[in-house]
Short mmCIF file of C-alpha atoms in Angstrom, two decimals:
data_model
loop_
_atom_site.label_atom_id
_atom_site.label_comp_id
_atom_site.label_asym_id
_atom_site.label_seq_id
_atom_site.Cartn_x
_atom_site.Cartn_y
_atom_site.Cartn_z
CA MET A 1 31.08 -2.61 -9.57
CA ASN A 2 28.47 -3.03 -6.85
CA THR A 3 25.87 -0.33 -7.55
CA GLN A 4 23.53 -1.00 -4.63
CA LEU A 5 22.75 2.22 -2.79
CA TYR A 6 21.55 2.98 0.70
CA ILE A 7 20.63 6.64 1.12
CA ARG A 8 22.58 6.81 4.38
CA ASP A 9 25.77 6.14 2.38
CA ILE A 10 25.42 9.48 0.56
CA GLN A 11 23.62 11.34 3.35
CA ALA A 12 25.45 14.69 3.06
CA LEU A 13 25.07 14.85 -0.71
CA PHE A 14 21.50 13.59 -0.53
CA ASP A 15 20.54 16.18 2.06
CA ASP A 16 22.00 18.98 -0.06
CA VAL A 17 20.28 17.75 -3.23
CA GLN A 18 16.86 17.46 -1.61
CA ARG A 19 17.09 20.80 0.21
CA SER A 20 18.22 22.59 -2.94
CA ARG A 21 15.19 21.34 -4.93
CA ILE A 22 17.27 20.70 -8.05
CA PHE A 23 14.67 18.09 -9.03
CA GLU A 24 10.96 18.88 -9.06
CA ASP A 25 10.19 15.42 -7.66
CA GLN A 26 12.11 14.38 -4.53
CA LYS A 27 11.79 10.75 -5.59
CA MET A 28 14.25 11.37 -8.43
CA MET A 29 17.31 11.31 -6.21
CA THR A 30 16.15 8.22 -4.32
CA ASP A 31 15.95 6.32 -7.62
CA ALA A 32 19.38 7.42 -8.87
CA VAL A 33 21.98 4.77 -9.75
CA PRO A 34 25.63 5.58 -8.87
CA LEU A 35 27.95 5.54 -11.88
CA PHE A 36 31.00 5.12 -9.62
CA PRO A 37 31.68 3.58 -6.20
CA VAL A 38 29.79 5.53 -3.53
CA ALA A 39 32.96 6.24 -1.52
CA GLU A 40 34.52 7.76 -4.63
CA ILE A 41 31.47 9.97 -5.28
CA ASN A 42 31.49 11.16 -1.66
CA GLU A 43 35.19 11.97 -1.82
CA LYS A 44 34.75 13.96 -5.05
CA TYR A 45 31.80 15.80 -3.54
CA GLU A 46 33.69 16.87 -0.45
CA LYS A 47 36.51 18.22 -2.62
CA GLU A 48 34.43 19.95 -5.30
CA ARG A 49 31.54 21.40 -3.29
CA VAL A 50 33.71 24.18 -1.80
CA ALA A 51 34.60 25.63 -5.22
CA ALA A 52 32.99 29.00 -5.98
CA ASP A 53 31.63 27.79 -9.32
CA PHE A 54 30.37 24.44 -8.05
CA ASP A 55 27.18 23.30 -9.82
CA LEU A 56 25.32 20.75 -7.67
CA LYS A 57 22.96 19.56 -10.38
CA ALA A 58 25.78 19.11 -12.90
CA PHE A 59 27.73 17.12 -10.28
CA VAL A 60 24.77 14.83 -9.61
CA LEU A 61 24.03 14.27 -13.30
CA SER A 62 27.66 13.37 -13.98
CA ASN A 63 27.82 10.87 -11.11
CA PHE A 64 24.39 9.19 -11.22
CA ASP A 65 22.22 7.56 -13.85
CA PHE A 66 18.55 8.58 -13.93
CA LEU A 67 17.43 6.44 -16.87
CA GLY A 68 14.21 4.63 -16.14
CA ALA A 69 13.26 6.89 -13.24
CA THR A 70 9.76 7.25 -14.68
CA VAL A 71 7.54 5.11 -16.88
CA SER A 72 6.37 7.12 -19.89
CA ILE A 73 3.62 5.58 -21.99
CA GLN A 74 3.38 7.25 -25.41
CA ARG A 75 1.20 5.72 -28.10
CA GLU A 76 -0.16 7.40 -31.20
CA ASP A 77 -2.93 4.92 -31.87
CA HIS A 78 -5.97 5.20 -29.57
CA LEU A 79 -6.84 1.56 -28.97
CA PRO A 80 -10.00 0.29 -27.27
CA ILE A 81 -9.33 0.42 -23.54
CA ASP A 82 -9.05 -3.35 -23.00
CA GLN A 83 -6.52 -3.67 -25.85
CA HIS A 84 -4.59 -0.72 -24.43
CA ILE A 85 -4.36 -2.49 -21.07
CA GLU A 86 -3.13 -5.69 -22.70
CA LYS A 87 -0.27 -3.72 -24.24
CA LEU A 88 0.36 -1.97 -20.93
CA TRP A 89 1.06 -5.27 -19.16
CA ASP A 90 4.15 -5.70 -21.33
CA GLU A 91 5.16 -2.03 -21.14
CA LEU A 92 4.92 -2.07 -17.33
CA THR A 93 6.93 -5.30 -16.98
CA ARG A 94 10.36 -4.98 -15.38
CA THR A 95 13.17 -7.19 -14.13
CA ALA A 96 15.72 -6.55 -11.39
CA TYR A 97 18.04 -9.55 -11.32
CA GLU A 98 20.81 -7.39 -9.78
CA GLU A 99 20.74 -4.48 -7.36
CA ARG A 100 20.97 -1.11 -9.10
CA GLY A 101 20.98 1.97 -6.92
CA THR A 102 18.24 1.64 -4.31
CA LEU A 103 16.38 -0.99 -6.35
CA LEU A 104 16.28 -4.40 -4.68
CA LYS A 105 16.88 -7.48 -6.77
CA LEU A 106 14.00 -9.88 -7.35
CA PRO A 107 14.06 -13.38 -8.85
CA LYS A 108 11.16 -12.92 -11.28
CA PRO A 109 9.79 -10.26 -13.66
CA TYR A 110 7.07 -8.02 -12.21
CA ILE A 111 4.60 -5.27 -13.09
CA VAL A 112 5.26 -1.72 -11.89
CA PRO A 113 2.40 0.72 -11.25
CA GLY A 114 3.60 3.30 -13.79
CA GLY A 115 4.48 6.99 -13.87
CA ARG A 116 7.02 7.83 -11.16
CA PHE A 117 6.58 4.37 -9.61
CA ASN A 118 9.12 2.19 -11.37
CA GLU A 119 9.53 -0.54 -8.75
CA PHE A 120 7.58 -3.47 -7.31
CA PHE A 121 4.86 -2.36 -4.85
CA TYR A 122 3.29 -4.77 -2.37
CA TRP A 123 -0.46 -4.15 -2.13
CA ASP A 124 -0.65 -2.69 -5.65
CA SER A 125 0.44 -6.09 -6.92
CA TYR A 126 -2.65 -7.86 -5.59
CA PHE A 127 -4.95 -5.59 -7.60
CA ILE A 128 -2.66 -5.92 -10.61
CA MET A 129 -3.08 -9.70 -10.26
CA LEU A 130 -6.87 -9.33 -10.62
CA GLY A 131 -6.33 -8.02 -14.14
CA LEU A 132 -3.60 -10.51 -14.96
CA GLN A 133 -6.08 -13.24 -14.05
CA VAL A 134 -8.59 -11.86 -16.58
CA SER A 135 -5.81 -11.57 -19.17
CA GLY A 136 -4.83 -15.20 -18.62
CA ARG A 137 -1.32 -14.20 -17.53
CA VAL A 138 -1.01 -16.81 -14.80
CA GLU A 139 2.77 -16.98 -15.11
CA MET A 140 3.07 -13.31 -14.16
CA MET A 141 0.65 -13.88 -11.27
CA ARG A 142 2.97 -16.60 -10.01
CA ASN A 143 5.97 -14.31 -10.54
CA ILE A 144 4.38 -11.76 -8.19
CA VAL A 145 3.77 -14.43 -5.56
CA GLU A 146 7.34 -15.70 -6.00
CA ASN A 147 8.77 -12.20 -5.58
CA CYS A 148 6.74 -11.62 -2.42
CA SER A 149 7.87 -14.98 -1.05
CA TYR A 150 11.49 -14.18 -1.86
CA LEU A 151 11.25 -10.87 0.00
CA ILE A 152 9.54 -12.44 3.03
CA GLN A 153 12.09 -15.25 3.19
CA ASN A 154 15.11 -12.98 2.75
CA ILE A 155 14.05 -9.77 4.50
CA GLY A 156 11.30 -11.05 6.79
CA PHE A 157 8.46 -9.13 5.13
CA VAL A 158 7.43 -7.54 1.85
CA PRO A 159 8.67 -3.94 1.91
CA ASN A 160 6.38 -1.08 0.91
CA ALA A 161 8.23 -1.22 -2.43
CA SER A 162 11.40 -2.87 -3.70
CA ARG A 163 13.90 -0.19 -2.71
CA THR A 164 16.44 -0.05 0.09
CA HIS A 165 14.83 2.97 1.76
CA PHE A 166 11.58 0.99 2.25
CA LEU A 167 13.21 -1.68 4.41
CA SER A 168 11.65 -0.21 7.57
CA ARG A 169 8.01 -0.84 6.65
CA SER A 170 5.64 -3.10 4.75
CA GLN A 171 2.18 -2.42 3.29
CA PRO A 172 -1.27 -3.98 3.88
CA PRO A 173 -0.58 -7.75 4.11
CA TYR A 174 -2.15 -9.14 0.96
CA PHE A 175 0.08 -12.19 0.43
CA SER A 176 -2.53 -14.68 1.67
CA LEU A 177 -5.12 -13.13 -0.68
CA MET A 178 -2.62 -13.41 -3.53
CA LEU A 179 -2.42 -17.14 -2.85
CA ASP A 180 -6.21 -17.36 -3.05
CA LEU A 181 -6.09 -15.73 -6.49
CA LEU A 182 -3.32 -18.01 -7.69
CA ALA A 183 -5.06 -21.13 -6.39
CA GLU A 184 -8.29 -20.00 -8.07
CA SER A 185 -6.48 -19.39 -11.36
CA THR A 186 -4.58 -22.69 -11.39
CA GLY A 187 -7.11 -24.91 -9.62
CA ASP A 188 -4.23 -26.07 -7.45
CA GLU A 189 -4.47 -25.79 -3.66
CA ASN A 190 -0.88 -26.96 -3.34
CA VAL A 191 0.16 -23.31 -3.41
CA TYR A 192 -0.88 -23.15 0.26
CA ILE A 193 1.52 -26.01 1.03
CA GLU A 194 4.27 -24.58 -1.18
CA TYR A 195 4.20 -21.20 0.54
CA TYR A 196 3.38 -22.35 4.06
CA ASP A 197 6.69 -21.18 5.51
CA THR A 198 6.24 -17.81 3.83
CA LEU A 199 2.76 -17.35 5.29
CA GLU A 200 4.05 -18.20 8.74
CA LYS A 201 7.06 -15.89 8.41
CA GLU A 202 4.90 -12.94 7.35
CA TYR A 203 2.61 -13.60 10.31
CA GLU A 204 5.60 -13.57 12.65
CA PHE A 205 6.62 -10.17 11.25
CA TRP A 206 3.23 -8.61 11.93
CA MET A 207 2.98 -10.18 15.39
CA ASP A 208 6.58 -9.41 16.43
CA GLY A 209 6.56 -7.74 19.84
CA GLU A 210 3.44 -9.49 21.13
CA GLU A 211 5.28 -11.55 23.75
CA GLY A 212 5.52 -9.80 27.08
CA LEU A 213 3.12 -6.96 26.30
CA ASN A 214 1.29 -5.58 29.29
CA ASN A 215 -2.27 -4.29 29.05
CA ASP A 216 -2.60 -0.89 27.39
CA THR A 217 0.87 -1.01 25.78
CA GLN A 218 2.20 -1.25 22.23
CA SER A 219 5.26 -2.74 20.55
CA LYS A 220 5.92 -2.24 16.83
CA ARG A 221 2.80 -3.44 14.96
CA VAL A 222 1.13 -5.11 17.96
CA LEU A 223 -0.77 -3.68 20.88
CA LYS A 224 -2.59 -5.02 23.90
CA THR A 225 -5.71 -3.10 24.85
CA TYR A 226 -6.51 -2.09 28.41
CA ASN A 227 -8.83 -5.13 28.44
CA GLY A 228 -5.97 -7.43 27.47
CA ASP A 229 -6.96 -8.07 23.82
CA ILE A 230 -4.40 -8.22 21.02
CA LEU A 231 -4.82 -5.88 18.03
CA ASN A 232 -2.50 -4.67 15.28
CA ARG A 233 -1.57 -1.34 13.78
CA TYR A 234 0.61 0.08 11.03
CA TYR A 235 4.16 1.02 12.03
CA ASP A 236 7.57 1.97 10.64
CA ALA A 237 10.89 1.12 12.28
CA GLU A 238 12.41 4.53 11.42
CA ASN A 239 11.68 7.97 12.85
CA THR A 240 13.41 10.11 10.21
CA PRO A 241 12.23 12.03 7.12
CA ARG A 242 11.24 9.78 4.22
CA PRO A 243 13.96 9.99 1.53
CA GLU A 244 11.34 10.02 -1.24
CA SER A 245 9.57 13.03 0.35
CA TYR A 246 12.51 14.39 2.32
CA LEU A 247 12.00 18.15 2.25
CA ILE A 248 8.21 17.85 2.47
CA ASP A 249 8.60 15.94 5.74
CA ILE A 250 11.15 18.35 7.17
CA GLU A 251 8.90 21.33 6.43
CA ASP A 252 5.78 19.62 7.82
CA HIS A 253 7.72 18.63 10.93
CA GLU A 254 8.33 22.28 11.82
CA ASN A 255 4.70 22.71 12.91
CA ALA A 256 4.02 19.16 14.08
CA THR A 257 1.81 18.89 17.14
CA GLY A 258 2.47 15.31 18.23
CA GLU A 259 5.41 13.07 19.11
CA GLU A 260 7.37 10.93 16.63
CA PHE A 261 6.08 12.92 13.65
CA TYR A 262 8.30 11.15 11.13
CA ARG A 263 7.36 7.67 12.37
CA ASN A 264 3.67 8.61 12.23
CA ILE A 265 4.13 9.80 8.65
CA ARG A 266 5.96 6.62 7.70
CA SER A 267 3.36 4.44 9.44
CA GLY A 268 0.69 6.15 7.37
CA CYS A 269 2.68 5.05 4.32
CA GLU A 270 2.62 1.43 5.52
CA SER A 271 -1.18 1.64 5.44
CA GLY A 272 -1.06 2.66 1.76
CA TRP A 273 -3.16 5.72 2.68
CA ASP A 274 -0.51 8.40 2.29
CA PHE A 275 -2.20 10.59 3.33
CA SER A 276 -5.70 11.05 4.73
CA SER A 277 -7.63 12.95 7.38
CA ARG A 278 -8.17 9.43 8.77
CA TRP A 279 -4.80 9.82 10.51
CA PHE A 280 -5.09 13.43 11.72
CA SER A 281 -6.02 14.17 15.32
CA ASP A 282 -7.56 17.48 14.24
CA GLY A 283 -9.12 15.92 11.15
CA GLU A 284 -7.58 18.64 9.00
CA THR A 285 -3.80 18.94 8.96
CA ILE A 286 -0.94 16.54 8.40
CA GLN A 287 1.00 18.19 11.24
CA SER A 288 -1.45 16.50 13.64
CA ILE A 289 -0.86 13.00 12.25
CA GLU A 290 -1.18 10.21 14.85
CA THR A 291 -1.19 6.93 12.91
CA LEU A 292 0.57 5.18 15.78
CA ASN A 293 -2.33 5.93 18.16
CA ILE A 294 -4.75 4.08 15.90
CA SER A 295 -5.50 0.39 15.45
CA GLN A 296 -6.91 0.08 11.94
CA VAL A 297 -9.82 -2.09 10.89
CA ASP A 298 -8.19 -3.02 7.57
CA VAL A 299 -4.91 -4.46 8.89
CA ASN A 300 -6.78 -6.48 11.54
CA CYS A 301 -9.14 -7.93 8.95
CA LEU A 302 -6.25 -8.77 6.62
CA LEU A 303 -4.42 -10.50 9.48
CA TRP A 304 -7.59 -12.49 10.24
CA HIS A 305 -7.46 -13.67 6.62
CA LEU A 306 -3.79 -14.58 7.05
CA GLU A 307 -4.66 -16.56 10.19
CA LYS A 308 -7.50 -18.36 8.37
CA THR A 309 -5.15 -19.12 5.47
CA LEU A 310 -2.65 -20.59 7.93
CA VAL A 311 -5.48 -22.76 9.30
CA LYS A 312 -6.14 -24.03 5.78
CA ALA A 313 -2.46 -24.51 4.97
CA SER A 314 -1.81 -26.27 8.30
CA GLY A 315 -4.68 -28.64 7.55
CA LEU A 316 -3.31 -29.42 4.09
CA LYS A 317 0.09 -30.16 5.65
CA HIS A 318 -1.50 -32.20 8.47
CA PHE A 319 -0.02 -29.90 11.12
CA LYS A 320 -2.76 -30.53 13.67
CA GLU A 321 -1.30 -28.43 16.49
CA LYS A 322 -0.73 -25.45 14.25
CA GLU A 323 -4.17 -25.84 12.70
CA LYS A 324 -5.66 -25.66 16.19
CA TYR A 325 -3.44 -22.72 17.18
CA PHE A 326 -4.29 -20.58 14.14
CA SER A 327 -7.98 -21.52 14.41
CA GLU A 328 -7.98 -20.13 17.93
CA ARG A 329 -6.13 -16.99 16.84
CA ALA A 330 -8.57 -16.38 13.98
CA ALA A 331 -11.61 -16.96 16.20
CA LYS A 332 -10.28 -14.53 18.80
CA ARG A 333 -9.46 -11.91 16.17
CA ARG A 334 -12.92 -12.21 14.67
CA GLN A 335 -14.33 -11.46 18.10
CA VAL A 336 -12.08 -8.44 18.74
CA ILE A 337 -12.80 -7.00 15.28
CA ASP A 338 -16.45 -6.92 16.26
CA THR A 339 -15.68 -5.55 19.73
CA TYR A 340 -13.27 -2.76 18.81
CA PHE A 341 -14.16 -1.70 15.27
CA TRP A 342 -17.93 -1.88 15.06
CA ASP A 343 -19.39 1.49 16.08
CA GLN A 344 -22.97 0.75 17.07
CA ASP A 345 -23.97 4.43 17.20
CA ALA A 346 -22.52 5.25 13.76
CA ARG A 347 -23.75 1.90 12.33
CA THR A 348 -20.43 1.28 10.58
CA TYR A 349 -16.88 0.08 11.19
CA LYS A 350 -14.32 2.60 12.38
CA ASP A 351 -10.73 2.52 13.57
CA TYR A 352 -9.95 2.24 17.27
CA HIS A 353 -8.02 4.96 19.13
CA ILE A 354 -5.51 3.25 21.39
CA LYS A 355 -5.13 6.14 23.84
CA LYS A 356 -8.76 7.28 24.01
CA HIS A 357 -10.12 3.72 24.17
CA LYS A 358 -12.87 4.45 21.66
CA ASN A 359 -13.54 4.61 17.95
CA THR A 360 -12.06 7.43 15.92
CA VAL A 361 -14.39 9.95 14.29
CA SER A 362 -13.19 9.47 10.71
CA GLU A 363 -15.73 7.96 8.32
CA HIS A 364 -13.77 5.98 5.75
CA ILE A 365 -14.11 3.30 3.11
CA ALA A 366 -11.89 0.79 4.96
CA ALA A 367 -15.17 -0.06 6.73
CA LEU A 368 -15.63 -2.38 3.75
CA TYR A 369 -13.02 -4.91 4.89
CA PRO A 370 -15.26 -6.91 7.27
CA LEU A 371 -17.78 -7.23 4.41
CA PHE A 372 -15.11 -8.02 1.82
CA LEU A 373 -13.84 -10.90 3.96
CA GLY A 374 -17.25 -12.05 5.24
CA LEU A 375 -16.75 -11.00 8.86
CA ALA A 376 -19.82 -8.78 9.17
CA SER A 377 -23.25 -10.02 10.26
CA ASP A 378 -26.15 -9.51 7.85
CA GLU A 379 -27.40 -6.66 10.03
CA GLN A 380 -23.99 -4.97 10.12
CA ALA A 381 -23.56 -5.40 6.36
CA LYS A 382 -26.95 -3.83 5.69
CA ALA A 383 -26.08 -0.82 7.86
CA VAL A 384 -22.72 -0.38 6.13
CA SER A 385 -24.30 -0.73 2.68
CA GLU A 386 -26.73 2.09 3.47
CA ILE A 387 -23.88 4.39 4.55
CA ILE A 388 -21.86 3.46 1.46
CA ALA A 389 -24.80 4.35 -0.78
CA GLU A 390 -25.58 7.55 1.09
CA LYS A 391 -22.13 8.99 1.83
CA PHE A 392 -19.49 7.32 -0.34
CA LEU A 393 -20.91 6.52 -3.77
CA TYR A 394 -20.77 9.30 -6.35
CA LYS A 395 -21.17 9.37 -10.12
CA GLY A 396 -17.46 8.63 -10.52
CA GLY A 397 -17.13 5.82 -7.98
CA LEU A 398 -16.52 5.31 -4.26
CA VAL A 399 -14.59 7.99 -2.38
CA THR A 400 -12.28 7.07 0.48
CA THR A 401 -13.55 9.44 3.18
CA THR A 402 -16.31 12.00 3.69
CA LYS A 403 -13.76 14.75 4.40
CA ARG A 404 -12.16 17.30 2.07
CA SER A 405 -8.65 17.94 3.37
CA GLY A 406 -6.62 18.33 0.19
CA GLN A 407 -4.98 14.95 0.87
CA GLN A 408 -5.12 12.39 -1.93
CA TRP A 409 -6.79 9.68 0.21
CA ASP A 410 -9.75 11.93 0.99
CA LEU A 411 -12.79 13.26 -0.83
CA PRO A 412 -13.16 13.64 -3.83
CA ASN A 413 -10.77 10.91 -4.98
CA ALA A 414 -11.79 7.38 -6.00
CA TRP A 415 -9.06 4.72 -5.94
CA ALA A 416 -9.18 1.38 -7.77
CA PRO A 417 -8.66 -0.94 -4.75
CA TYR A 418 -11.79 0.26 -2.99
CA GLN A 419 -13.98 -0.07 -6.07
CA TRP A 420 -13.11 -3.77 -6.06
CA LEU A 421 -13.55 -4.10 -2.31
CA GLY A 422 -16.88 -2.27 -2.56
CA PHE A 423 -18.15 -4.39 -5.44
CA VAL A 424 -17.22 -7.70 -3.77
CA SER A 425 -18.47 -6.57 -0.36
CA MET A 426 -21.92 -5.72 -1.70
CA LYS A 427 -22.10 -8.91 -3.77
CA ASN A 428 -21.14 -10.96 -0.72
CA TYR A 429 -24.24 -9.80 1.16
CA GLY A 430 -26.70 -9.73 -1.73
CA PHE A 431 -26.73 -5.98 -2.45
CA THR A 432 -26.43 -6.61 -6.16
CA GLN A 433 -27.79 -3.29 -7.40
CA LEU A 434 -25.40 -1.33 -5.22
CA ALA A 435 -22.50 -3.54 -6.34
CA ASN A 436 -23.36 -2.84 -9.98
CA ASP A 437 -23.70 0.89 -9.31
CA ILE A 438 -20.20 0.93 -7.80
CA LYS A 439 -18.82 -0.94 -10.78
CA ASN A 440 -20.62 1.10 -13.44
CA ASN A 441 -19.96 4.52 -11.88
CA TRP A 442 -16.23 3.98 -11.57
CA CYS A 443 -15.71 2.12 -14.85
CA SER A 444 -17.57 4.88 -16.70
CA ASN A 445 -15.25 7.43 -15.08
CA VAL A 446 -12.17 5.44 -16.15
CA GLU A 447 -13.54 5.16 -19.70
CA ARG A 448 -14.28 8.90 -19.86
CA VAL A 449 -10.77 9.87 -18.79
CA TYR A 450 -9.27 7.33 -21.20
CA ALA A 451 -11.39 8.67 -24.08
CA ASN A 452 -10.20 12.20 -23.31
CA THR A 453 -6.54 11.53 -22.52
CA GLY A 454 -5.56 8.06 -23.75
CA LYS A 455 -4.37 7.29 -20.22
CA LEU A 456 -5.33 5.16 -17.24
CA MET A 457 -4.75 7.10 -14.04
CA GLU A 458 -3.64 6.30 -10.52
CA LYS A 459 -6.83 7.82 -9.04
CA TYR A 460 -10.00 9.54 -10.23
CA ASN A 461 -12.20 12.43 -9.18
CA ALA A 462 -15.50 10.81 -8.17
CA LEU A 463 -17.50 14.04 -7.87
CA ASP A 464 -16.55 16.05 -10.94
CA ASN A 465 -16.56 14.06 -14.14
CA GLU A 466 -14.81 16.92 -15.93
CA ALA A 467 -11.87 17.02 -13.49
CA ILE A 468 -8.73 14.98 -12.93
CA ALA A 469 -8.03 13.77 -9.38
CA GLY A 470 -5.47 15.67 -7.34
CA GLY A 471 -4.11 16.25 -3.86
CA GLY A 472 -1.09 14.66 -2.29
CA GLU A 473 2.63 15.15 -2.71
CA TYR A 474 2.93 14.59 -6.48
CA PRO A 475 0.79 14.91 -9.65
CA ASN A 476 -1.66 12.17 -10.66
CA GLN A 477 0.24 9.36 -12.39
CA ASP A 478 -0.63 7.40 -15.50
CA GLY A 479 -0.03 3.73 -16.23
CA PHE A 480 -1.59 2.52 -13.96
CA GLY A 481 -1.20 -0.95 -12.51
CA TRP A 482 -4.08 -1.33 -10.09
CA THR A 483 -6.49 0.70 -12.22
CA ASN A 484 -5.79 -1.63 -15.14
CA GLY A 485 -6.28 -4.68 -12.95
CA VAL A 486 -9.49 -3.64 -11.24
CA TYR A 487 -11.05 -2.27 -14.45
CA LEU A 488 -10.48 -5.55 -16.30
CA LYS A 489 -11.78 -7.61 -13.36
CA LEU A 490 -14.94 -5.51 -12.95
CA LYS A 491 -15.67 -5.59 -16.69
CA GLN A 492 -15.11 -9.31 -17.23
#
């Protein structure tokens, strides 16, 4: 029996399940695996739902399998943290050689983040690879690259995560950086040749819609400014409630203040920052979300790296015309990053508001990307380093924004990816003491929580060393892929 599931195929049942709140976590139903053909389940549902004694939860449990919906790590022995992580790599390893429910098939084993996240995630996997590199697990690093390549070649991009309901969006494009890690780990630059077509295909996905754009217009992930410059943004092809947060979206939509609320929500998910005051027009409430009106500094920097990687790969393949083409694209993007994202008055990098033709007000840690990738001048890097030290670094690590909104990508939470970006960014420009402070503050926080709980968490509270991080649409998760990876890499 084919058990692949698209949520639209059980829409009436799915809508009733999510609205009835029979599961505490709305992700449960999205991860369900049909035990019978979907048409058969739908037919049974239409017949049985009208009965006076109909039990919706009992019906769902008798027609779907929920095994493996969450990753539960239980261990009696309290190992040293590095040994615990080594065991976690095996416990977080999964395979999906066939479609089951909404889970997409992948050719190679992979590492899942943990907790409620029991599928392959795109940008998480880069930070997981950092730890796999330290652990000497090069084969798994290659597996991750292979899985990304498979998805790009077969779908056209790497989805947010490996489920059918994520086929409308990607996540921050880290594939070219993954190749750098793999090449560094193997000493073999042939990976750039091997995955040339994949690099080019991912680039085409992010640039799709560029042709024919007029000034001051947008199409999908591409926009042309009123000055005629090309920039990128995060985007989602759908404008409907997210299945994994279905009722939350419907309720938030009731008081939404802008257009295309659902697409703005979904586009925020493509950024990985779900959610943050960074996306809110009023700086406070999710109902004012306007991700689509913003060109983000991070995605533009990552696409510059993809362009530079295509320059390198084109050179290795002796594609002179393409080498020239991507060199010109990268040079132009470097220029527009400086033009549109550097805020001279604030002395830091900020996002660019497409409609207002100026930088957004949000102060956020994605300002690190130009330093992480070496795009900032020494003067710019010094200014950013001072703001990082003054406004973002706390005793528990780097926070993501200077705003308390109750959202998980805001103060007071510290997330693993940005500890690594912060550490490397400061090292790149010679701010060694600040780099070490970032590393030590966050690693100490991770060690404290591990000593108290035996767990590695998805995110940490940077301000209160007695508290666990919170905010967002679900409880803090343990496992946790990118925390494991970044911790090992920082401590090596």
